[in-house]
Amino acid sequence: MAATTLKDSFPLLTLLGIAFLASVCLSSRSDQDNPFVFESNRFQTLFENENGHIRLLQKFDQHSKLLENLQNYRLLEYKSKPHTIFLPQQTDADFILVVLSGKAILTVLLPNDRNSFSLERGDTIKLPAGTIGYLVNRDDEEDLRVLDLVIPVNRPGEPQSFLLSGNQNQLSILSGFSKNILEASFNTDYKEIEKVLLEEHGKEKYHRRGLKDRRQRGQEENVIVKISRKQIEKLNKNAKSSSKKSTSSESEPFNLRSREPIYSNKFGKFFEITPKRNPQLQDLNIFVNYVEINEGSLLLPHYNSRAIVIVTVNEGKGDFELVGQRNENQQGLREEYDEEKEQGEEEIRKQVQNYKAKLSPGDVLVIPAGYPVAIKASSNLNLVGFGINAENNQRYFLAGEEDNVISQIHKPVKELAFPGSAQEVDTLLENQKQSHFANAQPQERERGSQEIKDHLYSILGSF
């Protein structure tokens, strides 16, 4: 066989170069303009010290007006080092808490009782608004990472937290009451109340007009503090585990992986807990899912009929594609559409747009109801999702051997709906032997890629 010359190989190399440059340009442009993706730097740090931090994601409707239905939902992330505790506080919001990594002890206070739970990765629990709780990282080595979906009850999208404890660096919510109210409430002299509950005895007192500044400084220093191993062992003594609990408990944590996945094969697993399966989620009308996509695999194209899904990338990297309407992230969409709607069939076809993004840990995706989406894993990818409007939601897959809604279309309608014949459509659909998850690189493409690699190696070998 004659050696391949540089001249012969030039068209192939040129095409490969053009394709690569085009893909880079498209990716960078789409990431920047994508209204459905929040990169990890969109989280705002509320508190941070040497023991950990608390971060709150930017408001969904501030990022894009398309997400205005999510204006009363926020994402909160906690991270703490081993042997630390988030001190007691209460918030005017419902929480759905998910442990992303690490091991924790969560204590929830009731008017006449308390419950402690030993939590691990995948454990989930609803904390009703006003619940006082505290969270301990009980592990000796691993950081604790927790994700919360927050639904405020007072001001839409504006959760407010109140610290219960007080010391020399921070003020308790009790400090907001007058001296007379406190003395009457505890039937104790104010000096004793101040010494025991409000601030360390002997420290300089602060004027109430400086309450806000002092509370902010205190929170920065003392929201997350160290706790000894002995104290952890005492807290953990009566803690209940969720590992063997049913997902139907009304108040105890459940693990997202405690039941069989609803979709599973060698390419990935899809776990989901719906309001029908867990009463904690019923009044909020939210489902929670946990998705594992193996490296080089694809979560096949699908959409949700009613649910708006907020997805956080817990681990791994990948690619996200969502199909929406063109220029949805632009202002003046209505006027632009009115100008273009008379320009014929060619312009109508352009109204469908592909939104792409590169995924990294900490990124957040929003998948609107009815918008088809596909996710490809470039490394083992772990996603945690909250589905808003879960009741009567149906997931429709557009490819795959099972649950493929296109395959349900009558043959005469396929003849009318697609360019190919009904037989050609059926043959094409039958090429995919996997369901829900599949190889992100079809076999034909794999062979083609190998042929290109072999050809490139032969080119290089000729020099």
GROMACS .gro file of C-alpha atoms in nm:
model
  463
    1MET     CA    1   0.000   0.000   0.000
    2ALA     CA    2   0.137   0.339  -0.098
    3ALA     CA    3   0.224   0.578   0.185
    4THR     CA    4  -0.025   0.858   0.243
    5THR     CA    5   0.118   1.196   0.153
    6LEU     CA    6   0.064   1.522   0.338
    7LYS     CA    7  -0.124   1.655   0.035
    8ASP     CA    8  -0.361   1.356   0.041
    9SER     CA    9  -0.426   1.398   0.410
   10PHE     CA   10  -0.477   1.775   0.402
   11PRO     CA   11  -0.857   1.769   0.347
   12LEU     CA   12  -0.908   1.530   0.638
   13LEU     CA   13  -0.688   1.732   0.871
   14THR     CA   14  -0.857   2.054   0.764
   15LEU     CA   15  -1.205   1.914   0.829
   16LEU     CA   16  -1.100   1.782   1.168
   17GLY     CA   17  -0.952   2.120   1.258
   18ILE     CA   18  -1.261   2.311   1.146
   19ALA     CA   19  -1.489   2.075   1.337
   20PHE     CA   20  -1.280   2.114   1.652
   21LEU     CA   21  -1.274   2.495   1.634
   22ALA     CA   22  -1.647   2.507   1.564
   23SER     CA   23  -1.724   2.287   1.863
   24VAL     CA   24  -1.508   2.503   2.093
   25CYS     CA   25  -1.672   2.825   1.974
   26LEU     CA   26  -2.022   2.681   2.008
   27SER     CA   27  -1.954   2.548   2.356
   28SER     CA   28  -1.816   2.875   2.491
   29ARG     CA   29  -2.098   3.079   2.340
   30SER     CA   30  -2.375   2.849   2.461
   31ASP     CA   31  -2.233   2.823   2.815
   32GLN     CA   32  -2.230   3.200   2.849
   33ASP     CA   33  -2.581   3.258   2.715
   34ASN     CA   34  -2.754   2.951   2.854
   35PRO     CA   35  -3.048   3.062   3.072
   36PHE     CA   36  -3.092   2.713   3.215
   37VAL     CA   37  -2.744   2.663   3.366
   38PHE     CA   38  -2.593   2.814   3.682
   39GLU     CA   39  -2.220   2.760   3.714
   40SER     CA   40  -2.089   2.692   4.065
   41ASN     CA   41  -1.967   3.054   4.100
   42ARG     CA   42  -2.334   3.162   4.107
   43PHE     CA   43  -2.346   3.056   4.473
   44GLN     CA   44  -2.313   3.345   4.718
   45THR     CA   45  -2.123   3.282   5.041
   46LEU     CA   46  -2.340   3.367   5.342
   47PHE     CA   47  -2.103   3.246   5.614
   48GLU     CA   48  -1.748   3.116   5.605
   49ASN     CA   49  -1.480   3.038   5.861
   50GLU     CA   50  -1.205   2.783   5.908
   51ASN     CA   51  -1.463   2.514   5.991
   52GLY     CA   52  -1.683   2.542   5.682
   53HIS     CA   53  -1.924   2.758   5.488
   54ILE     CA   54  -2.288   2.815   5.391
   55ARG     CA   55  -2.364   2.923   5.033
   56LEU     CA   56  -2.691   3.029   4.866
   57LEU     CA   57  -2.753   3.006   4.492
   58GLN     CA   58  -2.853   3.316   4.302
   59LYS     CA   59  -3.231   3.359   4.265
   60PHE     CA   60  -3.358   3.160   3.969
   61ASP     CA   61  -3.574   3.442   3.831
   62GLN     CA   62  -3.284   3.688   3.856
   63HIS     CA   63  -3.080   3.467   3.625
   64SER     CA   64  -3.358   3.442   3.367
   65LYS     CA   65  -3.722   3.557   3.347
   66LEU     CA   66  -3.798   3.214   3.203
   67LEU     CA   67  -3.753   3.077   3.555
   68GLU     CA   68  -4.000   3.310   3.728
   69ASN     CA   69  -4.208   3.012   3.845
   70LEU     CA   70  -3.912   2.921   4.068
   71GLN     CA   71  -3.897   3.257   4.246
   72ASN     CA   72  -3.991   3.100   4.581
   73TYR     CA   73  -3.731   2.820   4.560
   74ARG     CA   74  -3.366   2.851   4.660
   75LEU     CA   75  -3.069   2.614   4.679
   76LEU     CA   76  -2.851   2.619   4.989
   77GLU     CA   77  -2.522   2.433   5.030
   78TYR     CA   78  -2.354   2.348   5.361
   79LYS     CA   79  -1.995   2.227   5.392
   80SER     CA   80  -1.811   2.155   5.716
   81LYS     CA   81  -1.488   1.991   5.825
   82PRO     CA   82  -1.468   1.680   6.045
   83HIS     CA   83  -1.571   1.719   6.411
   84THR     CA   84  -1.768   2.042   6.363
   85ILE     CA   85  -2.128   2.145   6.430
   86PHE     CA   86  -2.374   2.390   6.276
   87LEU     CA   87  -2.518   2.553   6.588
   88PRO     CA   88  -2.896   2.554   6.656
   89GLN     CA   89  -3.104   2.786   6.445
   90GLN     CA   90  -3.447   2.805   6.285
   91THR     CA   91  -3.553   2.937   5.946
   92ASP     CA   92  -3.886   3.060   5.812
   93ALA     CA   93  -3.874   2.806   5.530
   94ASP     CA   94  -3.939   2.443   5.454
   95PHE     CA   95  -3.625   2.245   5.378
   96ILE     CA   96  -3.559   1.927   5.185
   97LEU     CA   97  -3.213   1.821   5.299
   98VAL     CA   98  -2.991   1.578   5.104
   99VAL     CA   99  -2.649   1.455   5.220
  100LEU     CA  100  -2.414   1.474   4.921
  101SER     CA  101  -2.108   1.331   5.098
  102GLY     CA  102  -1.981   1.258   5.446
  103LYS     CA  103  -2.149   1.142   5.766
  104ALA     CA  104  -2.368   1.352   5.993
  105ILE     CA  105  -2.580   1.359   6.305
  106LEU     CA  106  -2.894   1.567   6.261
  107THR     CA  107  -3.091   1.660   6.572
  108VAL     CA  108  -3.442   1.799   6.532
  109LEU     CA  109  -3.612   1.963   6.831
  110LEU     CA  110  -3.981   1.923   6.912
  111PRO     CA  111  -4.182   2.109   7.179
  112ASN     CA  112  -4.155   1.817   7.422
  113ASP     CA  113  -3.900   1.588   7.261
  114ARG     CA  114  -3.604   1.563   7.023
  115ASN     CA  115  -3.498   1.319   6.754
  116SER     CA  116  -3.144   1.250   6.638
  117PHE     CA  117  -3.061   1.078   6.311
  118SER     CA  118  -2.737   0.930   6.182
  119LEU     CA  119  -2.709   1.037   5.818
  120GLU     CA  120  -2.491   0.923   5.529
  121ARG     CA  121  -2.464   0.993   5.158
  122GLY     CA  122  -2.802   0.993   4.987
  123ASP     CA  123  -3.003   1.037   5.309
  124THR     CA  124  -3.287   1.285   5.271
  125ILE     CA  125  -3.533   1.446   5.512
  126LYS     CA  126  -3.788   1.726   5.513
  127LEU     CA  127  -3.755   1.989   5.786
  128PRO     CA  128  -4.075   2.195   5.822
  129ALA     CA  129  -4.049   2.573   5.852
  130GLY     CA  130  -3.954   2.689   6.201
  131THR     CA  131  -3.782   2.363   6.294
  132ILE     CA  132  -3.486   2.410   6.527
  133GLY     CA  133  -3.205   2.175   6.444
  134TYR     CA  134  -2.830   2.128   6.454
  135LEU     CA  135  -2.601   1.928   6.229
  136VAL     CA  136  -2.274   1.756   6.325
  137ASN     CA  137  -2.000   1.623   6.098
  138ARG     CA  138  -1.927   1.299   6.287
  139ASP     CA  139  -1.660   1.171   6.047
  140ASP     CA  140  -1.291   1.175   6.139
  141GLU     CA  141  -1.160   1.259   5.791
  142GLU     CA  142  -1.425   1.345   5.530
  143ASP     CA  143  -1.590   1.685   5.485
  144LEU     CA  144  -1.967   1.695   5.519
  145ARG     CA  145  -2.157   1.836   5.220
  146VAL     CA  146  -2.532   1.895   5.237
  147LEU     CA  147  -2.771   2.035   4.976
  148ASP     CA  148  -3.102   2.198   5.075
  149LEU     CA  149  -3.399   2.296   4.864
  150VAL     CA  150  -3.544   2.594   5.053
  151ILE     CA  151  -3.906   2.711   5.024
  152PRO     CA  152  -3.961   3.031   5.231
  153VAL     CA  153  -4.305   3.091   5.388
  154ASN     CA  154  -4.288   3.467   5.452
  155ARG     CA  155  -4.113   3.648   5.169
  156PRO     CA  156  -4.082   3.469   4.831
  157GLY     CA  157  -3.723   3.363   4.776
  158GLU     CA  158  -3.599   3.537   5.093
  159PRO     CA  159  -3.538   3.285   5.376
  160GLN     CA  160  -3.457   3.435   5.715
  161SER     CA  161  -3.263   3.244   5.982
  162PHE     CA  162  -3.255   3.306   6.357
  163LEU     CA  163  -2.977   3.179   6.581
  164LEU     CA  164  -3.090   3.024   6.907
  165SER     CA  165  -2.761   3.016   7.097
  166GLY     CA  166  -2.563   3.314   7.218
  167ASN     CA  167  -2.215   3.384   7.351
  168GLN     CA  168  -1.953   3.655   7.353
  169ASN     CA  169  -1.938   3.664   6.973
  170GLN     CA  170  -2.302   3.635   6.875
  171LEU     CA  171  -2.645   3.732   6.998
  172SER     CA  172  -2.930   3.490   7.052
  173ILE     CA  173  -3.273   3.568   6.908
  174LEU     CA  174  -3.371   3.609   7.273
  175SER     CA  175  -3.158   3.924   7.282
  176GLY     CA  176  -3.419   4.094   7.070
  177PHE     CA  177  -3.665   4.096   7.358
  178SER     CA  178  -3.679   4.364   7.622
  179LYS     CA  179  -3.539   4.311   7.971
  180ASN     CA  180  -3.888   4.303   8.127
  181ILE     CA  181  -4.018   4.039   7.886
  182LEU     CA  182  -3.717   3.815   7.947
  183GLU     CA  183  -3.738   3.844   8.327
  184ALA     CA  184  -4.108   3.762   8.322
  185SER     CA  185  -4.066   3.477   8.073
  186PHE     CA  186  -3.790   3.298   8.265
  187ASN     CA  187  -3.891   3.420   8.613
  188THR     CA  188  -3.528   3.509   8.668
  189ASP     CA  189  -3.325   3.823   8.718
  190TYR     CA  190  -3.197   3.972   8.391
  191LYS     CA  191  -2.831   3.952   8.497
  192GLU     CA  192  -2.860   3.576   8.534
  193ILE     CA  193  -3.038   3.546   8.200
  194GLU     CA  194  -2.767   3.755   8.038
  195LYS     CA  195  -2.494   3.545   8.192
  196VAL     CA  196  -2.643   3.207   8.099
  197LEU     CA  197  -2.819   3.266   7.766
  198LEU     CA  198  -2.716   3.593   7.608
  199GLU     CA  199  -2.344   3.664   7.645
  200GLU     CA  200  -2.046   3.562   7.854
  201HIS     CA  201  -2.043   3.717   8.199
  202GLY     CA  202  -1.801   4.003   8.239
  203LYS     CA  203  -1.772   4.086   7.869
  204GLU     CA  204  -1.837   4.439   7.753
  205LYS     CA  205  -2.205   4.497   7.672
  206TYR     CA  206  -2.313   4.623   7.336
  207HIS     CA  207  -2.582   4.878   7.265
  208ARG     CA  208  -2.888   4.744   7.089
  209ARG     CA  209  -2.832   4.977   6.797
  210GLY     CA  210  -2.522   4.771   6.719
  211LEU     CA  211  -2.717   4.445   6.719
  212LYS     CA  212  -2.707   4.395   6.346
  213ASP     CA  213  -2.330   4.448   6.308
  214ARG     CA  214  -2.249   4.231   6.607
  215ARG     CA  215  -2.478   3.951   6.493
  216GLN     CA  216  -2.310   3.950   6.153
  217ARG     CA  217  -1.963   3.928   6.309
  218GLY     CA  218  -2.080   3.654   6.544
  219GLN     CA  219  -2.232   3.450   6.267
  220GLU     CA  220  -1.913   3.469   6.067
  221GLU     CA  221  -1.718   3.332   6.363
  222ASN     CA  222  -1.961   3.098   6.535
  223VAL     CA  223  -2.220   2.947   6.303
  224ILE     CA  224  -1.987   2.648   6.255
  225VAL     CA  225  -1.770   2.549   6.552
  226LYS     CA  226  -1.552   2.260   6.666
  227ILE     CA  227  -1.696   1.975   6.869
  228SER     CA  228  -1.502   1.705   7.055
  229ARG     CA  229  -1.509   1.334   6.976
  230LYS     CA  230  -1.657   1.268   7.322
  231GLN     CA  231  -1.941   1.511   7.256
  232ILE     CA  232  -2.004   1.350   6.917
  233GLU     CA  233  -2.021   1.004   7.073
  234LYS     CA  234  -2.278   1.130   7.321
  235LEU     CA  235  -2.493   1.281   7.047
  236ASN     CA  236  -2.464   0.970   6.834
  237LYS     CA  237  -2.561   0.731   7.113
  238ASN     CA  238  -2.934   0.740   7.046
  239ALA     CA  239  -2.926   0.852   6.682
  240LYS     CA  240  -3.147   0.653   6.445
  241SER     CA  241  -3.013   0.531   6.112
  242SER     CA  242  -3.203   0.567   5.786
  243SER     CA  243  -3.012   0.294   5.602
  244LYS     CA  244  -3.277   0.026   5.664
  245LYS     CA  245  -3.579   0.251   5.695
  246SER     CA  246  -3.872   0.251   5.457
  247THR     CA  247  -3.905   0.555   5.231
  248SER     CA  248  -4.262   0.607   5.356
  249SER     CA  249  -4.186   0.756   5.700
  250GLU     CA  250  -4.361   1.083   5.781
  251SER     CA  251  -4.079   1.232   5.985
  252GLU     CA  252  -3.766   1.016   5.962
  253PRO     CA  253  -3.496   1.039   5.695
  254PHE     CA  254  -3.500   0.813   5.392
  255ASN     CA  255  -3.219   0.719   5.158
  256LEU     CA  256  -3.256   0.790   4.789
  257ARG     CA  257  -3.087   0.458   4.710
  258SER     CA  258  -3.289   0.250   4.957
  259ARG     CA  259  -3.516   0.105   4.689
  260GLU     CA  260  -3.452  -0.039   4.347
  261PRO     CA  261  -3.379   0.224   4.079
  262ILE     CA  262  -3.667   0.303   3.846
  263TYR     CA  263  -3.423   0.280   3.551
  264SER     CA  264  -3.104   0.079   3.552
  265ASN     CA  265  -2.855  -0.089   3.319
  266LYS     CA  266  -2.478  -0.112   3.282
  267PHE     CA  267  -2.462   0.253   3.172
  268GLY     CA  268  -2.639   0.415   3.466
  269LYS     CA  269  -2.896   0.414   3.746
  270PHE     CA  270  -3.190   0.644   3.817
  271PHE     CA  271  -3.335   0.653   4.171
  272GLU     CA  272  -3.643   0.859   4.250
  273ILE     CA  273  -3.870   0.918   4.550
  274THR     CA  274  -4.207   1.076   4.468
  275PRO     CA  275  -4.480   1.221   4.693
  276LYS     CA  276  -4.679   0.901   4.640
  277ARG     CA  277  -4.395   0.701   4.793
  278ASN     CA  278  -4.314   0.940   5.077
  279PRO     CA  279  -4.564   1.153   5.273
  280GLN     CA  280  -4.295   1.408   5.365
  281LEU     CA  281  -4.297   1.529   5.005
  282GLN     CA  282  -4.673   1.542   4.955
  283ASP     CA  283  -4.757   1.890   5.082
  284LEU     CA  284  -4.459   2.038   4.895
  285ASN     CA  285  -4.550   1.848   4.575
  286ILE     CA  286  -4.182   1.771   4.506
  287PHE     CA  287  -3.994   1.458   4.400
  288VAL     CA  288  -3.626   1.394   4.468
  289ASN     CA  289  -3.401   1.189   4.241
  290TYR     CA  290  -3.045   1.061   4.242
  291VAL     CA  291  -2.886   0.976   3.908
  292GLU     CA  292  -2.562   0.793   3.833
  293ILE     CA  293  -2.432   0.804   3.474
  294ASN     CA  294  -2.120   0.600   3.407
  295GLU     CA  295  -1.828   0.747   3.216
  296GLY     CA  296  -1.892   0.747   2.842
  297SER     CA  297  -2.267   0.692   2.888
  298LEU     CA  298  -2.575   0.892   2.800
  299LEU     CA  299  -2.904   0.962   2.976
  300LEU     CA  300  -3.128   0.934   2.670
  301PRO     CA  301  -3.338   1.230   2.547
  302HIS     CA  302  -3.655   1.274   2.750
  303TYR     CA  303  -3.882   1.537   2.900
  304ASN     CA  304  -4.112   1.580   3.200
  305SER     CA  305  -4.476   1.660   3.140
  306ARG     CA  306  -4.534   1.884   3.445
  307ALA     CA  307  -4.227   1.893   3.667
  308ILE     CA  308  -3.963   2.166   3.658
  309VAL     CA  309  -3.645   1.987   3.769
  310ILE     CA  310  -3.360   2.160   3.953
  311VAL     CA  311  -3.047   1.944   3.912
  312THR     CA  312  -2.717   1.981   4.096
  313VAL     CA  313  -2.394   1.818   3.974
  314ASN     CA  314  -2.257   1.642   4.280
  315GLU     CA  315  -1.959   1.464   4.123
  316GLY     CA  316  -1.805   1.418   3.780
  317LYS     CA  317  -1.811   1.603   3.451
  318GLY     CA  318  -2.026   1.582   3.143
  319ASP     CA  319  -2.225   1.757   2.873
  320PHE     CA  320  -2.578   1.888   2.893
  321GLU     CA  321  -2.812   1.949   2.600
  322LEU     CA  322  -3.161   2.094   2.626
  323VAL     CA  323  -3.402   2.176   2.344
  324GLY     CA  324  -3.597   2.498   2.384
  325GLN     CA  325  -3.722   2.792   2.187
  326ARG     CA  326  -3.478   3.017   2.004
  327ASN     CA  327  -3.358   3.334   2.179
  328GLU     CA  328  -3.537   3.250   2.503
  329ASN     CA  329  -3.261   3.422   2.693
  330GLN     CA  330  -3.299   3.742   2.492
  331GLN     CA  331  -3.505   4.046   2.592
  332GLY     CA  332  -3.788   4.146   2.364
  333LEU     CA  333  -3.866   3.789   2.258
  334ARG     CA  334  -4.228   3.873   2.182
  335GLU     CA  335  -4.140   4.156   1.941
  336GLU     CA  336  -3.875   3.947   1.767
  337TYR     CA  337  -4.115   3.659   1.724
  338ASP     CA  338  -4.384   3.889   1.578
  339GLU     CA  339  -4.135   4.019   1.322
  340GLU     CA  340  -4.023   3.672   1.216
  341LYS     CA  341  -4.342   3.469   1.221
  342GLU     CA  342  -4.433   3.577   0.866
  343GLN     CA  343  -4.100   3.477   0.714
  344GLY     CA  344  -4.201   3.126   0.614
  345GLU     CA  345  -4.137   2.766   0.703
  346GLU     CA  346  -3.760   2.804   0.708
  347GLU     CA  347  -3.777   3.058   0.988
  348ILE     CA  348  -4.031   2.849   1.181
  349ARG     CA  349  -3.788   2.559   1.188
  350LYS     CA  350  -3.528   2.786   1.341
  351GLN     CA  351  -3.745   2.851   1.646
  352VAL     CA  352  -3.613   2.528   1.800
  353GLN     CA  353  -3.272   2.581   1.960
  354ASN     CA  354  -3.018   2.356   2.125
  355TYR     CA  355  -2.879   2.483   2.457
  356LYS     CA  356  -2.547   2.324   2.556
  357ALA     CA  357  -2.324   2.337   2.861
  358LYS     CA  358  -2.017   2.168   3.002
  359LEU     CA  359  -2.093   2.030   3.347
  360SER     CA  360  -1.865   2.039   3.651
  361PRO     CA  361  -1.921   1.969   4.022
  362GLY     CA  362  -2.135   2.238   4.183
  363ASP     CA  363  -2.312   2.342   3.863
  364VAL     CA  364  -2.692   2.367   3.870
  365LEU     CA  365  -2.930   2.296   3.581
  366VAL     CA  366  -3.297   2.386   3.545
  367ILE     CA  367  -3.504   2.166   3.315
  368PRO     CA  368  -3.845   2.325   3.241
  369ALA     CA  369  -4.149   2.102   3.195
  370GLY     CA  370  -4.186   1.984   2.836
  371TYR     CA  371  -3.826   2.067   2.739
  372PRO     CA  372  -3.634   1.760   2.610
  373VAL     CA  373  -3.295   1.705   2.770
  374ALA     CA  374  -3.002   1.465   2.737
  375ILE     CA  375  -2.693   1.436   2.959
  376LYS     CA  376  -2.364   1.271   2.865
  377ALA     CA  377  -2.098   1.172   3.119
  378SER     CA  378  -1.732   1.235   3.034
  379SER     CA  379  -1.646   1.088   3.377
  380ASN     CA  380  -1.863   0.908   3.630
  381LEU     CA  381  -2.140   1.161   3.686
  382ASN     CA  382  -2.364   1.192   3.993
  383LEU     CA  383  -2.667   1.424   3.987
  384VAL     CA  384  -2.922   1.518   4.254
  385GLY     CA  385  -3.254   1.663   4.138
  386PHE     CA  386  -3.563   1.826   4.290
  387GLY     CA  387  -3.879   1.810   4.079
  388ILE     CA  388  -4.125   2.095   4.135
  389ASN     CA  389  -4.492   2.016   4.049
  390ALA     CA  390  -4.441   1.642   4.095
  391GLU     CA  391  -4.807   1.539   4.104
  392ASN     CA  392  -4.921   1.368   3.784
  393ASN     CA  393  -4.582   1.420   3.623
  394GLN     CA  394  -4.495   1.177   3.344
  395ARG     CA  395  -4.147   1.125   3.201
  396TYR     CA  396  -4.144   1.068   2.823
  397PHE     CA  397  -3.838   0.919   2.654
  398LEU     CA  398  -3.772   1.001   2.289
  399ALA     CA  399  -3.526   0.716   2.227
  400GLY     CA  400  -3.454   0.370   2.363
  401GLU     CA  401  -3.603   0.024   2.343
  402GLU     CA  402  -3.847   0.073   2.633
  403ASP     CA  403  -4.067   0.371   2.728
  404ASN     CA  404  -4.001   0.531   2.390
  405VAL     CA  405  -4.306   0.744   2.317
  406ILE     CA  406  -4.225   0.776   1.945
  407SER     CA  407  -4.260   0.400   1.900
  408GLN     CA  408  -4.623   0.430   2.017
  409ILE     CA  409  -4.727   0.642   1.720
  410HIS     CA  410  -4.952   0.460   1.473
  411LYS     CA  411  -4.783   0.369   1.146
  412PRO     CA  412  -5.015   0.583   0.928
  413VAL     CA  413  -4.931   0.884   1.147
  414LYS     CA  414  -4.558   0.806   1.125
  415GLU     CA  415  -4.594   0.820   0.747
  416LEU     CA  416  -4.737   1.171   0.779
  417ALA     CA  417  -4.516   1.301   1.058
  418PHE     CA  418  -4.165   1.200   0.946
  419PRO     CA  419  -3.969   1.227   0.618
  420GLY     CA  420  -3.899   0.853   0.620
  421SER     CA  421  -4.155   0.577   0.584
  422ALA     CA  422  -4.312   0.413   0.889
  423GLN     CA  423  -4.095   0.107   0.827
  424GLU     CA  424  -3.780   0.320   0.814
  425VAL     CA  425  -3.882   0.496   1.137
  426ASP     CA  426  -3.940   0.164   1.313
  427THR     CA  427  -3.610   0.026   1.188
  428LEU     CA  428  -3.426   0.333   1.312
  429LEU     CA  429  -3.590   0.313   1.655
  430GLU     CA  430  -3.503  -0.056   1.683
  431ASN     CA  431  -3.131   0.018   1.635
  432GLN     CA  432  -3.112   0.126   2.000
  433LYS     CA  433  -3.122  -0.188   2.213
  434GLN     CA  434  -3.077  -0.003   2.545
  435SER     CA  435  -3.337   0.185   2.749
  436HIS     CA  436  -3.304   0.509   2.951
  437PHE     CA  437  -2.921   0.493   2.952
  438ALA     CA  438  -2.699   0.400   2.658
  439ASN     CA  439  -2.345   0.419   2.524
  440ALA     CA  440  -2.274   0.781   2.434
  441GLN     CA  441  -2.067   0.663   2.138
  442PRO     CA  442  -2.271   0.447   1.896
  443GLN     CA  443  -2.091   0.141   1.761
  444GLU     CA  444  -2.083   0.279   1.407
  445ARG     CA  445  -1.929   0.602   1.534
  446GLU     CA  446  -1.676   0.405   1.737
  447ARG     CA  447  -1.568   0.217   1.426
  448GLY     CA  448  -1.554   0.543   1.230
  449SER     CA  449  -1.346   0.712   1.498
  450GLN     CA  450  -1.104   0.420   1.504
  451GLU     CA  451  -1.071   0.438   1.125
  452ILE     CA  452  -0.990   0.810   1.150
  453LYS     CA  453  -0.733   0.741   1.424
  454ASP     CA  454  -0.575   0.465   1.213
  455HIS     CA  455  -0.563   0.699   0.916
  456LEU     CA  456  -0.399   0.974   1.124
  457TYR     CA  457  -0.143   0.729   1.260
  458SER     CA  458  -0.059   0.623   0.904
  459ILE     CA  459  -0.016   0.991   0.811
  460LEU     CA  460   0.217   1.053   1.103
  461GLY     CA  461   0.407   0.734   1.024
  462SER     CA  462   0.484   0.858   0.674
  463PHE     CA  463   0.696   1.146   0.805
   0.00000   0.00000   0.00000
